[in-house]
């Protein structure tokens, strides 16, 4: 009794504390990082899995996991290597695959045989199926559907209640439903079920197919503004449609109207729409909103206090925390965490992880867009700060090592070694044709300072950015020899806000040769703040 009487007030105050500090609402965007084209599905463990596009970055098709739809962790990828042919290895011939790779694809768990399926049309306009026994892999290529160019553009996969696989996709301005063979690896037939013209649109994209209470629903959108929802008693139609959102106010100042994504039901029976807001220079940021079902069988989005896509809503489920997106990596163990992705496929003989990351030069070039083994990491939040600590003892003559603000217009701070001279260099405006074509500009050196030859061969490089879509979009670059005091080098670089590259800024850790291969650097730590 005595024990209880002492504990009771303690317990009561602990409960009170939990109520006071317990998170009951969430904020949009749910992740302030570039994860476009989400397709959310529920796994065998009742967790939510979110597949995203990452185009020419390798590994491809990142997978995120959550237990509450709000807190997410990047746990792996569906495409271990972008083995679609073409320029995905950045060959010496100069071929490249910018804007190719994985986009607007679909991920599902198939209960009947405990198999995960990823399906997507990649450049060069072929549809691939990858499967895995577990969401964390191993993922392997299972099929190329219709060699010769069947492209399930912006597709959504459904395993029906009777286990029949269907894929909904766009072809020109038509929406089509294909029935796949029982193994999900080839097409049985395909039927045009809906046209963009039926809703007065020129084009229609971002397709998903659901079966809810015996009714088939197609979710898709007019690029830029409008989400449509279509329903039918048969996968083959006829479908009737309603608008789910149209030019809705973004939860983010300066962000675009959310209009593409996926629907998901929680174990409590509630439904949500996960979309994304276009927010360059940052990228496309996931935003979540509840939906309710009307008596006509169509869903209705629940508006927020802003009268549009809310910047805040009640938590869908109890909070289930995930590791912080901001962290310091020290490259423990022998593999890279899945939050890192390479620009195109890496040359795996040119890097090692072993309680540090050794990057050997893998290309001889003066064009960073042709250099292999640029390691990238998404920037996080409105004011990202990336800091890399590098041991450059083994740099070779002509080598360049840098930390970049990396996309189709890039800038960096780095070290250029020429002979026995090591020059800290800030370079702006490396420019790629944003439609994925040629390099338009190899950049301009805007500031340099020589490192004393006697100094230690360790350096910290940093970039600070403002990636808010309505922000200054300023980026600055600095260095430090002690990891404490940083010295700015060069002025302000304006981050590019164009959308055509489809992906936002990342940190790029680059190490390449201009004279001969053989040099290397050691990345000792990388802090994403
Ligand atoms: C799952 O089904 C597909 C299609 O039938 C088949 O290719 C695959 O081998 C199956 N996987 C397992 C683990 O049974
Ligand atoms: C879509 O348009 C084509 C071309 O006009 C037409 O042949 C087809 O019947 C239309 N599909 C539907 C589902 O109305
Ligand atoms: C599906 O049916 C159940 C049971 O009748 C009902 O409670 C639920 O609201 C329905 N869901 C939808 C999305 O229509
Ligand atoms: C994540 O880390 C940052 C920086 O250390 C901190 O400000 C933030 O509160 C952390 N977020 C969570 C959810 O713990
Ligand atoms: C990793 O480093 C340790 C200690 O330096 C060394 O003993 C080991 O052989 C290395 N492993 C690999 C795979 O290089
Ligand atoms: C950029 O550098 C590459 C590789 O040296 C070269 O082929 C290309 O012509 C350069 N582009 C421009 C626009 O200077
Ligand atoms: C950046 O490069 C582009 C393409 O060459 C050029 O049009 C632009 O003027 C350059 N900007 C600066 C600030 O040098
Ligand atoms: C952005 O950079 C410009 C040019 O250097 C500068 O004038 C402006 O004050 C900066 N804005 C912010 C918010 O730092």
CSV table of N, CA, C and O and ligand atoms in Angstrom, one decimal, residues 466 468 472-474 491-492 494, ligand 8:
chain,number,residue,atom,x,y,z
A,466,UNK,N,19.3,28.3,-48.4
A,466,UNK,CA,17.9,28.6,-48.0
A,466,UNK,C,17.1,28.0,-49.2
A,466,UNK,O,17.1,28.6,-50.3
A,468,UNK,N,13.8,27.4,-49.2
A,468,UNK,CA,12.3,27.7,-49.2
A,468,UNK,C,11.9,28.2,-50.6
A,468,UNK,O,12.6,29.0,-51.2
A,472,UNK,N,15.1,33.2,-50.0
A,472,UNK,CA,16.2,33.9,-50.7
A,472,UNK,C,16.8,33.0,-51.8
A,472,UNK,O,17.4,33.5,-52.7
A,473,UNK,N,16.8,31.7,-51.5
A,473,UNK,CA,17.5,30.7,-52.4
A,473,UNK,C,19.0,31.0,-52.4
A,473,UNK,O,19.6,30.7,-53.4
A,474,UNK,N,19.5,31.6,-51.4
A,474,UNK,CA,20.9,31.9,-51.3
A,474,UNK,C,21.7,30.6,-50.9
A,474,UNK,O,21.2,29.9,-50.0
A,491,UNK,N,31.1,34.5,-52.9
A,491,UNK,CA,29.9,35.2,-52.5
A,491,UNK,C,28.7,34.3,-52.4
A,491,UNK,O,28.8,33.1,-52.1
A,492,UNK,N,27.5,34.9,-52.7
A,492,UNK,CA,26.3,34.1,-52.6
A,492,UNK,C,25.9,33.5,-54.0
A,492,UNK,O,25.9,34.2,-55.0
A,494,UNK,N,22.9,31.8,-56.2
A,494,UNK,CA,21.5,31.7,-56.2
A,494,UNK,C,21.1,30.3,-56.7
A,494,UNK,O,21.4,29.9,-57.8
B,8,LIG,C1,20.9,36.7,-50.5
B,8,LIG,O1,22.0,37.1,-51.2
B,8,LIG,C2,22.0,38.4,-51.7
B,8,LIG,C3,23.2,38.6,-52.5
B,8,LIG,O2,24.4,38.3,-51.8
B,8,LIG,C4,21.9,39.4,-50.5
B,8,LIG,O3,21.8,40.7,-51.0
B,8,LIG,C5,20.8,39.1,-49.6
B,8,LIG,O4,20.8,39.9,-48.5
B,8,LIG,C6,20.8,37.6,-49.2
B,8,LIG,N1,19.5,37.3,-48.5
B,8,LIG,C7,19.5,36.7,-47.4
B,8,LIG,C8,18.2,36.5,-46.8
B,8,LIG,O5,20.5,36.4,-46.8
